[in-house]
mmCIF file with all atom_site columns, C-alpha atoms in Angstrom:
data_model
loop_
_atom_site.group_PDB
_atom_site.id
_atom_site.type_symbol
_atom_site.label_atom_id
_atom_site.label_alt_id
_atom_site.label_comp_id
_atom_site.label_asym_id
_atom_site.label_entity_id
_atom_site.label_seq_id
_atom_site.pdbx_PDB_ins_code
_atom_site.Cartn_x
_atom_site.Cartn_y
_atom_site.Cartn_z
_atom_site.occupancy
_atom_site.B_iso_or_equiv
_atom_site.pdbx_formal_charge
_atom_site.auth_seq_id
_atom_site.auth_comp_id
_atom_site.auth_asym_id
_atom_site.auth_atom_id
_atom_site.pdbx_PDB_model_num
ATOM 1   C CA . ASP A 1 1   ? -0.359  -0.210  0.170   1.00 89.00 ? 12  ASP A CA 1
ATOM 2   C CA . ILE A 1 2   ? 1.204   3.301   -0.506  1.00 95.00 ? 13  ILE A CA 1
ATOM 3   C CA . GLN A 1 3   ? 2.422   5.079   2.467   1.00 96.00 ? 14  GLN A CA 1
ATOM 4   C CA . MET A 1 4   ? 1.142   9.070   3.371   1.00 98.00 ? 15  MET A CA 1
ATOM 5   C CA . THR A 1 5   ? 3.424   10.964  5.660   1.00 98.00 ? 16  THR A CA 1
ATOM 6   C CA . GLN A 1 6   ? 3.230   14.403  6.731   1.00 98.00 ? 17  GLN A CA 1
ATOM 7   C CA . SER A 1 7   ? 5.365   17.148  8.520   1.00 98.00 ? 18  SER A CA 1
ATOM 8   C CA . PRO A 1 8   ? 5.497   18.251  10.903  1.00 98.00 ? 19  PRO A CA 1
ATOM 9   C CA . SER A 1 9   ? 3.517   16.152  13.307  1.00 97.00 ? 20  SER A CA 1
ATOM 10  C CA . SER A 1 10  ? 2.975   19.352  15.708  1.00 98.00 ? 21  SER A CA 1
ATOM 11  C CA . LEU A 1 11  ? 3.215   22.864  15.552  1.00 98.00 ? 22  LEU A CA 1
ATOM 12  C CA . SER A 1 12  ? 2.431   26.563  17.194  1.00 98.00 ? 23  SER A CA 1
ATOM 13  C CA . ALA A 1 13  ? 1.897   29.497  15.147  1.00 98.00 ? 24  ALA A CA 1
ATOM 14  C CA . SER A 1 14  ? 0.572   33.071  16.319  1.00 98.00 ? 25  SER A CA 1
ATOM 15  C CA . VAL A 1 15  ? -2.509  34.125  14.545  1.00 98.00 ? 26  VAL A CA 1
ATOM 16  C CA . GLY A 1 16  ? -2.061  36.311  12.083  1.00 98.00 ? 27  GLY A CA 1
ATOM 17  C CA . ASP A 1 17  ? 1.210   33.249  11.045  1.00 98.00 ? 28  ASP A CA 1
ATOM 18  C CA . ARG A 1 18  ? 1.793   31.656  7.284   1.00 98.00 ? 29  ARG A CA 1
ATOM 19  C CA . VAL A 1 19  ? 1.463   27.952  8.395   1.00 98.00 ? 30  VAL A CA 1
ATOM 20  C CA . THR A 1 20  ? 2.607   25.422  6.283   1.00 98.00 ? 31  THR A CA 1
ATOM 21  C CA . ILE A 1 21  ? 2.429   21.893  5.890   1.00 98.00 ? 32  ILE A CA 1
ATOM 22  C CA . THR A 1 22  ? 3.892   18.669  4.246   1.00 98.00 ? 33  THR A CA 1
ATOM 23  C CA . CYS A 1 23  ? 2.531   15.195  2.844   1.00 98.00 ? 34  CYS A CA 1
ATOM 24  C CA . ARG A 1 24  ? 4.276   12.945  1.268   1.00 98.00 ? 35  ARG A CA 1
ATOM 25  C CA . ALA A 1 25  ? 3.654   10.061  -0.736  1.00 98.00 ? 36  ALA A CA 1
ATOM 26  C CA . SER A 1 26  ? 5.431   6.498   -1.011  1.00 98.00 ? 37  SER A CA 1
ATOM 27  C CA . GLN A 1 27  ? 4.477   6.802   -4.993  1.00 97.00 ? 38  GLN A CA 1
ATOM 28  C CA . GLY A 1 28  ? 3.298   8.591   -7.234  1.00 97.00 ? 39  GLY A CA 1
ATOM 29  C CA . ILE A 1 29  ? -0.780  9.191   -6.740  1.00 97.00 ? 40  ILE A CA 1
ATOM 30  C CA . SER A 1 30  ? -0.606  12.475  -10.200 1.00 96.00 ? 41  SER A CA 1
ATOM 31  C CA . ASN A 1 31  ? -2.627  14.933  -7.928  1.00 96.00 ? 42  ASN A CA 1
ATOM 32  C CA . PHE A 1 32  ? -5.113  12.216  -5.893  1.00 96.00 ? 43  PHE A CA 1
ATOM 33  C CA . LEU A 1 33  ? -4.742  14.100  -3.195  1.00 97.00 ? 44  LEU A CA 1
ATOM 34  C CA . ALA A 1 34  ? -7.391  15.811  -0.682  1.00 98.00 ? 45  ALA A CA 1
ATOM 35  C CA . TRP A 1 35  ? -6.993  16.855  2.630   1.00 98.00 ? 46  TRP A CA 1
ATOM 36  C CA . TYR A 1 36  ? -9.687  16.981  5.682   1.00 98.00 ? 47  TYR A CA 1
ATOM 37  C CA . GLN A 1 37  ? -9.418  18.988  8.962   1.00 98.00 ? 48  GLN A CA 1
ATOM 38  C CA . GLN A 1 38  ? -10.691 17.582  12.295  1.00 97.00 ? 49  GLN A CA 1
ATOM 39  C CA . LYS A 1 39  ? -10.988 20.267  14.888  1.00 97.00 ? 50  LYS A CA 1
ATOM 40  C CA . PRO A 1 40  ? -11.256 19.218  18.677  1.00 95.00 ? 51  PRO A CA 1
ATOM 41  C CA . GLY A 1 41  ? -14.163 16.929  19.257  1.00 94.00 ? 52  GLY A CA 1
ATOM 42  C CA . LYS A 1 42  ? -15.525 16.846  16.063  1.00 96.00 ? 53  LYS A CA 1
ATOM 43  C CA . VAL A 1 43  ? -15.979 14.933  12.649  1.00 97.00 ? 54  VAL A CA 1
ATOM 44  C CA . PRO A 1 44  ? -13.087 15.302  9.683   1.00 97.00 ? 55  PRO A CA 1
ATOM 45  C CA . LYS A 1 45  ? -13.416 17.435  7.018   1.00 97.00 ? 56  LYS A CA 1
ATOM 46  C CA . LEU A 1 46  ? -13.313 18.013  3.457   1.00 97.00 ? 57  LEU A CA 1
ATOM 47  C CA . LEU A 1 47  ? -11.247 20.676  2.507   1.00 98.00 ? 58  LEU A CA 1
ATOM 48  C CA . ILE A 1 48  ? -9.172  20.314  -0.204  1.00 98.00 ? 59  ILE A CA 1
ATOM 49  C CA . TYR A 1 49  ? -9.279  17.882  -3.260  1.00 97.00 ? 60  TYR A CA 1
ATOM 50  C CA . GLY A 1 50  ? -7.946  17.059  -5.801  1.00 96.00 ? 61  GLY A CA 1
ATOM 51  C CA . ALA A 1 51  ? -4.420  18.378  -4.642  1.00 98.00 ? 62  ALA A CA 1
ATOM 52  C CA . SER A 1 52  ? -5.311  22.277  -4.910  1.00 98.00 ? 63  SER A CA 1
ATOM 53  C CA . ILE A 1 53  ? -9.247  22.410  -5.268  1.00 97.00 ? 64  ILE A CA 1
ATOM 54  C CA . LEU A 1 54  ? -11.156 24.192  -1.908  1.00 98.00 ? 65  LEU A CA 1
ATOM 55  C CA . GLN A 1 55  ? -14.601 22.141  -1.151  1.00 96.00 ? 66  GLN A CA 1
ATOM 56  C CA . SER A 1 56  ? -17.420 24.669  -1.386  1.00 95.00 ? 67  SER A CA 1
ATOM 57  C CA . GLY A 1 57  ? -17.269 27.180  1.889   1.00 96.00 ? 68  GLY A CA 1
ATOM 58  C CA . VAL A 1 58  ? -13.827 25.956  3.242   1.00 98.00 ? 69  VAL A CA 1
ATOM 59  C CA . PRO A 1 59  ? -11.827 29.821  2.881   1.00 98.00 ? 70  PRO A CA 1
ATOM 60  C CA . SER A 1 60  ? -9.678  31.443  0.492   1.00 98.00 ? 71  SER A CA 1
ATOM 61  C CA . ARG A 1 61  ? -6.850  31.686  3.379   1.00 98.00 ? 72  ARG A CA 1
ATOM 62  C CA . PHE A 1 62  ? -6.601  27.329  2.891   1.00 98.00 ? 73  PHE A CA 1
ATOM 63  C CA . SER A 1 63  ? -4.984  26.356  -0.329  1.00 98.00 ? 74  SER A CA 1
ATOM 64  C CA . GLY A 1 64  ? -2.762  23.049  -1.816  1.00 98.00 ? 75  GLY A CA 1
ATOM 65  C CA . SER A 1 65  ? -0.686  22.749  -3.528  1.00 98.00 ? 76  SER A CA 1
ATOM 66  C CA . GLY A 1 66  ? 1.601   19.605  -5.244  1.00 98.00 ? 77  GLY A CA 1
ATOM 67  C CA . SER A 1 67  ? 1.545   16.720  -7.631  1.00 98.00 ? 78  SER A CA 1
ATOM 68  C CA . GLY A 1 68  ? 3.134   13.370  -7.437  1.00 98.00 ? 79  GLY A CA 1
ATOM 69  C CA . THR A 1 69  ? 5.288   12.080  -4.325  1.00 98.00 ? 80  THR A CA 1
ATOM 70  C CA . ASP A 1 70  ? 5.320   15.975  -2.616  1.00 98.00 ? 81  ASP A CA 1
ATOM 71  C CA . PHE A 1 71  ? 2.103   18.316  -1.686  1.00 98.00 ? 82  PHE A CA 1
ATOM 72  C CA . THR A 1 72  ? 1.592   20.945  0.633   1.00 98.00 ? 83  THR A CA 1
ATOM 73  C CA . LEU A 1 73  ? -1.234  22.170  2.725   1.00 98.00 ? 84  LEU A CA 1
ATOM 74  C CA . THR A 1 74  ? -0.957  26.030  3.356   1.00 98.00 ? 85  THR A CA 1
ATOM 75  C CA . ILE A 1 75  ? -3.353  28.470  5.776   1.00 98.00 ? 86  ILE A CA 1
ATOM 76  C CA . SER A 1 76  ? -2.212  31.765  4.418   1.00 98.00 ? 87  SER A CA 1
ATOM 77  C CA . SER A 1 77  ? -2.982  33.346  7.770   1.00 98.00 ? 88  SER A CA 1
ATOM 78  C CA . LEU A 1 78  ? -3.882  31.647  11.104  1.00 98.00 ? 89  LEU A CA 1
ATOM 79  C CA . GLN A 1 79  ? -7.281  32.796  12.917  1.00 98.00 ? 90  GLN A CA 1
ATOM 80  C CA . ALA A 1 80  ? -7.409  31.171  16.180  1.00 98.00 ? 91  ALA A CA 1
ATOM 81  C CA . GLU A 1 81  ? -10.892 29.097  14.719  1.00 98.00 ? 92  GLU A CA 1
ATOM 82  C CA . ASP A 1 82  ? -8.353  26.976  12.252  1.00 98.00 ? 93  ASP A CA 1
ATOM 83  C CA . VAL A 1 83  ? -7.328  25.308  15.511  1.00 98.00 ? 94  VAL A CA 1
ATOM 84  C CA . ALA A 1 84  ? -7.612  21.445  14.336  1.00 98.00 ? 95  ALA A CA 1
ATOM 85  C CA . THR A 1 85  ? -5.632  17.974  13.091  1.00 97.00 ? 96  THR A CA 1
ATOM 86  C CA . TYR A 1 86  ? -5.142  18.563  9.346   1.00 98.00 ? 97  TYR A CA 1
ATOM 87  C CA . TYR A 1 87  ? -4.909  15.140  7.527   1.00 98.00 ? 98  TYR A CA 1
ATOM 88  C CA . CYS A 1 88  ? -4.286  14.159  3.883   1.00 98.00 ? 99  CYS A CA 1
ATOM 89  C CA . GLN A 1 89  ? -5.202  10.631  2.178   1.00 98.00 ? 100 GLN A CA 1
ATOM 90  C CA . LYS A 1 90  ? -4.469  9.647   -1.567  1.00 97.00 ? 101 LYS A CA 1
ATOM 91  C CA . TYR A 1 91  ? -7.264  8.578   -3.269  1.00 96.00 ? 102 TYR A CA 1
ATOM 92  C CA . ASN A 1 92  ? -6.060  7.481   -6.480  1.00 94.00 ? 103 ASN A CA 1
ATOM 93  C CA . SER A 1 93  ? -6.833  4.161   -5.689  1.00 94.00 ? 104 SER A CA 1
ATOM 94  C CA . ALA A 1 94  ? -8.487  1.797   -3.219  1.00 93.00 ? 105 ALA A CA 1
ATOM 95  C CA . PRO A 1 95  ? -6.977  1.160   0.232   1.00 96.00 ? 106 PRO A CA 1
ATOM 96  C CA . TRP A 1 96  ? -7.420  5.248   0.523   1.00 97.00 ? 107 TRP A CA 1
ATOM 97  C CA . THR A 1 97  ? -4.981  6.442   3.150   1.00 97.00 ? 108 THR A CA 1
ATOM 98  C CA . PHE A 1 98  ? -4.652  8.166   5.591   1.00 98.00 ? 109 PHE A CA 1
ATOM 99  C CA . GLY A 1 99  ? -0.962  10.821  6.868   1.00 98.00 ? 110 GLY A CA 1
ATOM 100 C CA . GLN A 1 100 ? -0.873  10.344  9.915   1.00 97.00 ? 111 GLN A CA 1
ATOM 101 C CA . GLY A 1 101 ? -1.826  14.331  11.038  1.00 97.00 ? 112 GLY A CA 1
ATOM 102 C CA . THR A 1 102 ? -0.739  17.145  11.987  1.00 97.00 ? 113 THR A CA 1
ATOM 103 C CA . LYS A 1 103 ? -2.196  18.864  15.103  1.00 97.00 ? 114 LYS A CA 1
ATOM 104 C CA . VAL A 1 104 ? -1.719  22.774  14.433  1.00 98.00 ? 115 VAL A CA 1
ATOM 105 C CA . GLU A 1 105 ? -2.239  24.781  17.768  1.00 98.00 ? 116 GLU A CA 1
ATOM 106 C CA . ILE A 1 106 ? -2.097  29.096  18.034  1.00 98.00 ? 117 ILE A CA 1
ATOM 107 C CA . GLN B 2 1   ? -29.526 18.052  4.189   1.00 92.00 ? 14  GLN B CA 1
ATOM 108 C CA . VAL B 2 2   ? -28.067 14.182  4.181   1.00 96.00 ? 15  VAL B CA 1
ATOM 109 C CA . GLN B 2 3   ? -27.614 13.626  8.177   1.00 97.00 ? 16  GLN B CA 1
ATOM 110 C CA . LEU B 2 4   ? -25.226 9.689   9.496   1.00 98.00 ? 17  LEU B CA 1
ATOM 111 C CA . GLN B 2 5   ? -26.160 7.932   12.588  1.00 98.00 ? 18  GLN B CA 1
ATOM 112 C CA . GLU B 2 6   ? -24.332 5.327   13.781  1.00 98.00 ? 19  GLU B CA 1
ATOM 113 C CA . SER B 2 7   ? -24.997 3.014   16.572  1.00 98.00 ? 20  SER B CA 1
ATOM 114 C CA . GLY B 2 8   ? -23.707 0.005   18.261  1.00 96.00 ? 21  GLY B CA 1
ATOM 115 C CA . PRO B 2 9   ? -22.600 -1.446  20.580  1.00 95.00 ? 22  PRO B CA 1
ATOM 116 C CA . GLY B 2 10  ? -19.887 0.516   23.585  1.00 93.00 ? 23  GLY B CA 1
ATOM 117 C CA . LEU B 2 11  ? -18.296 -2.626  24.750  1.00 97.00 ? 24  LEU B CA 1
ATOM 118 C CA . VAL B 2 12  ? -17.257 -5.603  22.410  1.00 98.00 ? 25  VAL B CA 1
ATOM 119 C CA . LYS B 2 13  ? -15.609 -8.672  23.963  1.00 98.00 ? 26  LYS B CA 1
ATOM 120 C CA . PRO B 2 14  ? -12.349 -10.165 22.539  1.00 98.00 ? 27  PRO B CA 1
ATOM 121 C CA . SER B 2 15  ? -13.585 -12.357 19.704  1.00 97.00 ? 28  SER B CA 1
ATOM 122 C CA . GLU B 2 16  ? -16.376 -10.876 19.176  1.00 98.00 ? 29  GLU B CA 1
ATOM 123 C CA . THR B 2 17  ? -18.038 -9.927  15.821  1.00 98.00 ? 30  THR B CA 1
ATOM 124 C CA . LEU B 2 18  ? -19.224 -6.261  16.483  1.00 98.00 ? 31  LEU B CA 1
ATOM 125 C CA . SER B 2 19  ? -22.165 -4.844  14.245  1.00 98.00 ? 32  SER B CA 1
ATOM 126 C CA . LEU B 2 20  ? -22.302 -1.537  13.755  1.00 98.00 ? 33  LEU B CA 1
ATOM 127 C CA . THR B 2 21  ? -25.247 0.376   11.506  1.00 98.00 ? 34  THR B CA 1
ATOM 128 C CA . CYS B 2 22  ? -25.199 3.607   9.931   1.00 98.00 ? 35  CYS B CA 1
ATOM 129 C CA . SER B 2 23  ? -29.032 5.570   9.384   1.00 98.00 ? 36  SER B CA 1
ATOM 130 C CA . VAL B 2 24  ? -29.221 7.929   6.239   1.00 97.00 ? 37  VAL B CA 1
ATOM 131 C CA . SER B 2 25  ? -31.611 10.594  6.496   1.00 96.00 ? 38  SER B CA 1
ATOM 132 C CA . GLY B 2 26  ? -32.183 14.235  4.620   1.00 95.00 ? 39  GLY B CA 1
ATOM 133 C CA . GLY B 2 27  ? -31.342 12.857  1.381   1.00 92.00 ? 40  GLY B CA 1
ATOM 134 C CA . SER B 2 28  ? -30.964 9.610   -0.846  1.00 90.00 ? 41  SER B CA 1
ATOM 135 C CA . ILE B 2 29  ? -28.665 6.620   0.466   1.00 93.00 ? 42  ILE B CA 1
ATOM 136 C CA . SER B 2 30  ? -29.459 5.702   -3.656  1.00 91.00 ? 43  SER B CA 1
ATOM 137 C CA . SER B 2 31  ? -25.961 6.166   -6.171  1.00 87.00 ? 44  SER B CA 1
ATOM 138 C CA . TYR B 2 32  ? -23.943 6.872   -3.455  1.00 93.00 ? 45  TYR B CA 1
ATOM 139 C CA . TYR B 2 33  ? -21.013 5.127   -2.212  1.00 96.00 ? 46  TYR B CA 1
ATOM 140 C CA . TRP B 2 34  ? -21.004 4.629   1.620   1.00 97.00 ? 47  TRP B CA 1
ATOM 141 C CA . SER B 2 35  ? -17.660 3.914   3.690   1.00 98.00 ? 48  SER B CA 1
ATOM 142 C CA . TRP B 2 36  ? -16.870 2.841   7.045   1.00 98.00 ? 49  TRP B CA 1
ATOM 143 C CA . ILE B 2 37  ? -13.635 4.464   8.944   1.00 98.00 ? 50  ILE B CA 1
ATOM 144 C CA . ARG B 2 38  ? -12.134 4.424   12.191  1.00 98.00 ? 51  ARG B CA 1
ATOM 145 C CA . GLN B 2 39  ? -9.649  5.863   14.074  1.00 98.00 ? 52  GLN B CA 1
ATOM 146 C CA . SER B 2 40  ? -7.041  5.372   17.284  1.00 94.00 ? 53  SER B CA 1
ATOM 147 C CA . PRO B 2 41  ? -4.552  6.844   18.613  1.00 82.00 ? 54  PRO B CA 1
ATOM 148 C CA . GLY B 2 42  ? -2.451  4.220   17.418  1.00 77.00 ? 55  GLY B CA 1
ATOM 149 C CA . LYS B 2 43  ? -3.695  3.663   13.947  1.00 79.00 ? 56  LYS B CA 1
ATOM 150 C CA . GLY B 2 44  ? -4.781  7.336   13.156  1.00 88.00 ? 57  GLY B CA 1
ATOM 151 C CA . LEU B 2 45  ? -7.766  7.340   10.765  1.00 96.00 ? 58  LEU B CA 1
ATOM 152 C CA . GLU B 2 46  ? -7.928  4.146   8.329   1.00 97.00 ? 59  GLU B CA 1
ATOM 153 C CA . TRP B 2 47  ? -10.706 3.362   5.792   1.00 98.00 ? 60  TRP B CA 1
ATOM 154 C CA . ILE B 2 48  ? -11.906 0.031   6.103   1.00 98.00 ? 61  ILE B CA 1
ATOM 155 C CA . GLY B 2 49  ? -14.495 -0.531  3.631   1.00 98.00 ? 62  GLY B CA 1
ATOM 156 C CA . TYR B 2 50  ? -16.699 0.749   1.001   1.00 98.00 ? 63  TYR B CA 1
ATOM 157 C CA . ILE B 2 51  ? -20.756 -0.338  -0.482  1.00 97.00 ? 64  ILE B CA 1
ATOM 158 C CA . TYR B 2 52  ? -22.629 1.231   -3.301  1.00 96.00 ? 65  TYR B CA 1
ATOM 159 C CA . TYR B 2 53  ? -26.199 1.097   -2.885  1.00 93.00 ? 66  TYR B CA 1
ATOM 160 C CA . SER B 2 54  ? -26.248 -1.657  -5.071  1.00 93.00 ? 67  SER B CA 1
ATOM 161 C CA . GLY B 2 55  ? -24.633 -3.886  -3.225  1.00 94.00 ? 68  GLY B CA 1
ATOM 162 C CA . ALA B 2 56  ? -20.891 -3.660  -4.604  1.00 96.00 ? 69  ALA B CA 1
ATOM 163 C CA . THR B 2 57  ? -18.590 -3.242  -2.427  1.00 97.00 ? 70  THR B CA 1
ATOM 164 C CA . ASN B 2 58  ? -14.436 -2.856  -2.002  1.00 97.00 ? 71  ASN B CA 1
ATOM 165 C CA . TYR B 2 59  ? -12.320 -3.390  1.511   1.00 98.00 ? 72  TYR B CA 1
ATOM 166 C CA . ASN B 2 60  ? -9.292  -2.485  2.747   1.00 97.00 ? 73  ASN B CA 1
ATOM 167 C CA . PRO B 2 61  ? -6.698  -5.793  2.360   1.00 97.00 ? 74  PRO B CA 1
ATOM 168 C CA . SER B 2 62  ? -5.715  -5.143  5.603   1.00 96.00 ? 75  SER B CA 1
ATOM 169 C CA . LEU B 2 63  ? -9.441  -6.354  6.926   1.00 97.00 ? 76  LEU B CA 1
ATOM 170 C CA . LYS B 2 64  ? -10.672 -7.345  3.636   1.00 97.00 ? 77  LYS B CA 1
ATOM 171 C CA . SER B 2 65  ? -10.704 -11.212 5.653   1.00 97.00 ? 78  SER B CA 1
ATOM 172 C CA . ARG B 2 66  ? -13.169 -10.067 8.966   1.00 98.00 ? 79  ARG B CA 1
ATOM 173 C CA . VAL B 2 67  ? -14.899 -7.531  7.453   1.00 98.00 ? 80  VAL B CA 1
ATOM 174 C CA . THR B 2 68  ? -18.454 -7.972  6.170   1.00 98.00 ? 81  THR B CA 1
ATOM 175 C CA . ILE B 2 69  ? -20.989 -4.282  4.655   1.00 98.00 ? 82  ILE B CA 1
ATOM 176 C CA . SER B 2 70  ? -24.117 -4.784  3.801   1.00 98.00 ? 83  SER B CA 1
ATOM 177 C CA . VAL B 2 71  ? -26.898 -2.151  2.763   1.00 97.00 ? 84  VAL B CA 1
ATOM 178 C CA . ASP B 2 72  ? -30.580 -2.093  3.418   1.00 96.00 ? 85  ASP B CA 1
ATOM 179 C CA . THR B 2 73  ? -32.061 0.652   0.928   1.00 94.00 ? 86  THR B CA 1
ATOM 180 C CA . SER B 2 74  ? -35.613 -0.353  2.276   1.00 94.00 ? 87  SER B CA 1
ATOM 181 C CA . LYS B 2 75  ? -34.027 0.456   6.156   1.00 95.00 ? 88  LYS B CA 1
ATOM 182 C CA . ARG B 2 76  ? -32.050 3.192   4.459   1.00 96.00 ? 89  ARG B CA 1
ATOM 183 C CA . GLU B 2 77  ? -29.006 1.598   6.715   1.00 97.00 ? 90  GLU B CA 1
ATOM 184 C CA . ILE B 2 78  ? -25.427 0.674   6.004   1.00 98.00 ? 91  ILE B CA 1
ATOM 185 C CA . THR B 2 79  ? -23.919 -2.255  8.638   1.00 98.00 ? 92  THR B CA 1
ATOM 186 C CA . LEU B 2 80  ? -20.716 -3.086  8.922   1.00 98.00 ? 93  LEU B CA 1
ATOM 187 C CA . LYS B 2 81  ? -19.302 -6.550  10.948  1.00 98.00 ? 94  LYS B CA 1
ATOM 188 C CA . LEU B 2 82  ? -16.003 -6.376  11.731  1.00 98.00 ? 95  LEU B CA 1
ATOM 189 C CA . ASN B 2 83  ? -15.190 -10.167 13.544  1.00 98.00 ? 96  ASN B CA 1
ATOM 190 C CA . SER B 2 84  ? -12.604 -11.649 16.042  1.00 98.00 ? 97  SER B CA 1
ATOM 191 C CA . MET B 2 85  ? -12.324 -8.651  17.516  1.00 98.00 ? 98  MET B CA 1
ATOM 192 C CA . THR B 2 86  ? -8.408  -7.487  19.678  1.00 97.00 ? 99  THR B CA 1
ATOM 193 C CA . ALA B 2 87  ? -8.063  -4.719  21.685  1.00 96.00 ? 100 ALA B CA 1
ATOM 194 C CA . ALA B 2 88  ? -6.366  -3.176  18.616  1.00 95.00 ? 101 ALA B CA 1
ATOM 195 C CA . ASP B 2 89  ? -9.413  -2.488  17.020  1.00 97.00 ? 102 ASP B CA 1
ATOM 196 C CA . THR B 2 90  ? -11.172 -0.064  19.231  1.00 97.00 ? 103 THR B CA 1
ATOM 197 C CA . GLY B 2 91  ? -11.546 3.196   18.303  1.00 97.00 ? 104 GLY B CA 1
ATOM 198 C CA . VAL B 2 92  ? -13.416 5.619   16.831  1.00 98.00 ? 105 VAL B CA 1
ATOM 199 C CA . TYR B 2 93  ? -16.017 4.284   14.203  1.00 98.00 ? 106 TYR B CA 1
ATOM 200 C CA . TYR B 2 94  ? -17.121 6.747   11.871  1.00 98.00 ? 107 TYR B CA 1
ATOM 201 C CA . CYS B 2 95  ? -19.462 6.138   8.501   1.00 98.00 ? 108 CYS B CA 1
ATOM 202 C CA . ALA B 2 96  ? -19.682 9.120   5.657   1.00 98.00 ? 109 ALA B CA 1
ATOM 203 C CA . ARG B 2 97  ? -20.516 9.569   2.018   1.00 97.00 ? 110 ARG B CA 1
ATOM 204 C CA . ASP B 2 98  ? -18.399 9.482   -1.373  1.00 95.00 ? 111 ASP B CA 1
ATOM 205 C CA . SER B 2 99  ? -18.875 12.868  -3.348  1.00 91.00 ? 112 SER B CA 1
ATOM 206 C CA . GLY B 2 100 ? -19.125 11.515  -5.933  1.00 88.00 ? 113 GLY B CA 1
ATOM 207 C CA . LYS B 2 101 ? -17.094 14.734  -6.999  1.00 86.00 ? 114 LYS B CA 1
ATOM 208 C CA . THR B 2 102 ? -14.452 13.113  -9.449  1.00 87.00 ? 115 THR B CA 1
ATOM 209 C CA . TYR B 2 103 ? -16.187 9.972   -10.603 1.00 86.00 ? 116 TYR B CA 1
ATOM 210 C CA . PRO B 2 104 ? -15.904 6.855   -11.282 1.00 87.00 ? 117 PRO B CA 1
ATOM 211 C CA . LEU B 2 105 ? -12.747 8.169   -9.122  1.00 88.00 ? 118 LEU B CA 1
ATOM 212 C CA . LEU B 2 106 ? -13.818 7.489   -5.877  1.00 92.00 ? 119 LEU B CA 1
ATOM 213 C CA . GLY B 2 107 ? -12.320 8.255   -2.283  1.00 93.00 ? 120 GLY B CA 1
ATOM 214 C CA . LEU B 2 108 ? -13.427 12.426  -1.055  1.00 96.00 ? 121 LEU B CA 1
ATOM 215 C CA . LEU B 2 109 ? -15.706 11.863  1.939   1.00 97.00 ? 122 LEU B CA 1
ATOM 216 C CA . ASP B 2 110 ? -18.090 14.899  2.310   1.00 95.00 ? 123 ASP B CA 1
ATOM 217 C CA . VAL B 2 111 ? -20.272 13.932  4.697   1.00 97.00 ? 124 VAL B CA 1
ATOM 218 C CA . TRP B 2 112 ? -19.870 12.098  7.668   1.00 98.00 ? 125 TRP B CA 1
ATOM 219 C CA . GLY B 2 113 ? -21.366 10.711  10.780  1.00 98.00 ? 126 GLY B CA 1
ATOM 220 C CA . LYS B 2 114 ? -20.274 11.807  14.611  1.00 98.00 ? 127 LYS B CA 1
ATOM 221 C CA . GLY B 2 115 ? -18.997 8.666   15.112  1.00 98.00 ? 128 GLY B CA 1
ATOM 222 C CA . THR B 2 116 ? -19.541 5.866   17.853  1.00 98.00 ? 129 THR B CA 1
ATOM 223 C CA . THR B 2 117 ? -16.700 4.264   20.244  1.00 97.00 ? 130 THR B CA 1
ATOM 224 C CA . VAL B 2 118 ? -16.515 0.501   20.086  1.00 98.00 ? 131 VAL B CA 1
ATOM 225 C CA . ILE B 2 119 ? -13.526 -0.758  22.775  1.00 97.00 ? 132 ILE B CA 1
ATOM 226 C CA . VAL B 2 120 ? -12.550 -4.436  22.464  1.00 97.00 ? 133 VAL B CA 1
ATOM 227 C CA . SER B 2 121 ? -12.103 -5.443  26.395  1.00 97.00 ? 134 SER B CA 1
ATOM 228 C CA . SER B 2 122 ? -13.606 -8.616  28.688  1.00 96.00 ? 135 SER B CA 1
#
C-alpha cells in the first residue's frame, strides 16, 4: 500500500502567521490528494481535493499544491478557528490511506 | 441535508463480532458509495471499506478477511460487521458518504456521521 507521511506532526503558530504542512506519498499519486480538517471533538471535514481544489465553503486562506509524491497545505493567515488536526489522504486507488495528521495549535 | 448516524454496542469482548449500523436521513441512499472509517490513537484514520447502494463492495486488504459491509435501501441503513475483534480494533467508527465529485474515481468523503466509540475488552 502507498504510505502517506505528514510533517511536522505538530506545530504552534501565532494568529496571522502563514502555516505550511507537508504530505509525502511513498509512490506517485498524480494529484489525487485530499486534505481534511478535524477540530477537537469533531469529525473530519473535507477541505481540499485534487491537491488544490477548495471544497465549497472553505475559506480562501486555505490552499493546496503539489503533484506526484509531494504536497503542501498552506494556511495563509492562521485564525483561532483553524486549531485542528489536518490529515492528507490519497484516493488514486483503494485502499485509501491517510497521513498520521498534523496538529495545529495557537 | 443528508445526515448519518452510527449506532451499535460500545463494548465488545475479544474474539466477538462487532455489528454497527449507519442510518441515513435527509437524503438519498441511492447512487452513492458509503464507507466505514475508523480512528484510533495508534493507527490514526483507517478506511475499512465501502459499499454502493447496489451492494457492490470494496474492502481494505488489511481487514478484508474479517469485514462484511451490507446495505438495506428500504431501511436506509448501512451495516458493518467485523469479526474476531481484538484490542487493536478499539476506536471511533465513522460512516461517511463519497461525494461523487471525481467519479468514477472514489474516495472523497464529504459527509460524515458523528462516530461511535467501540472498546474491545473482556
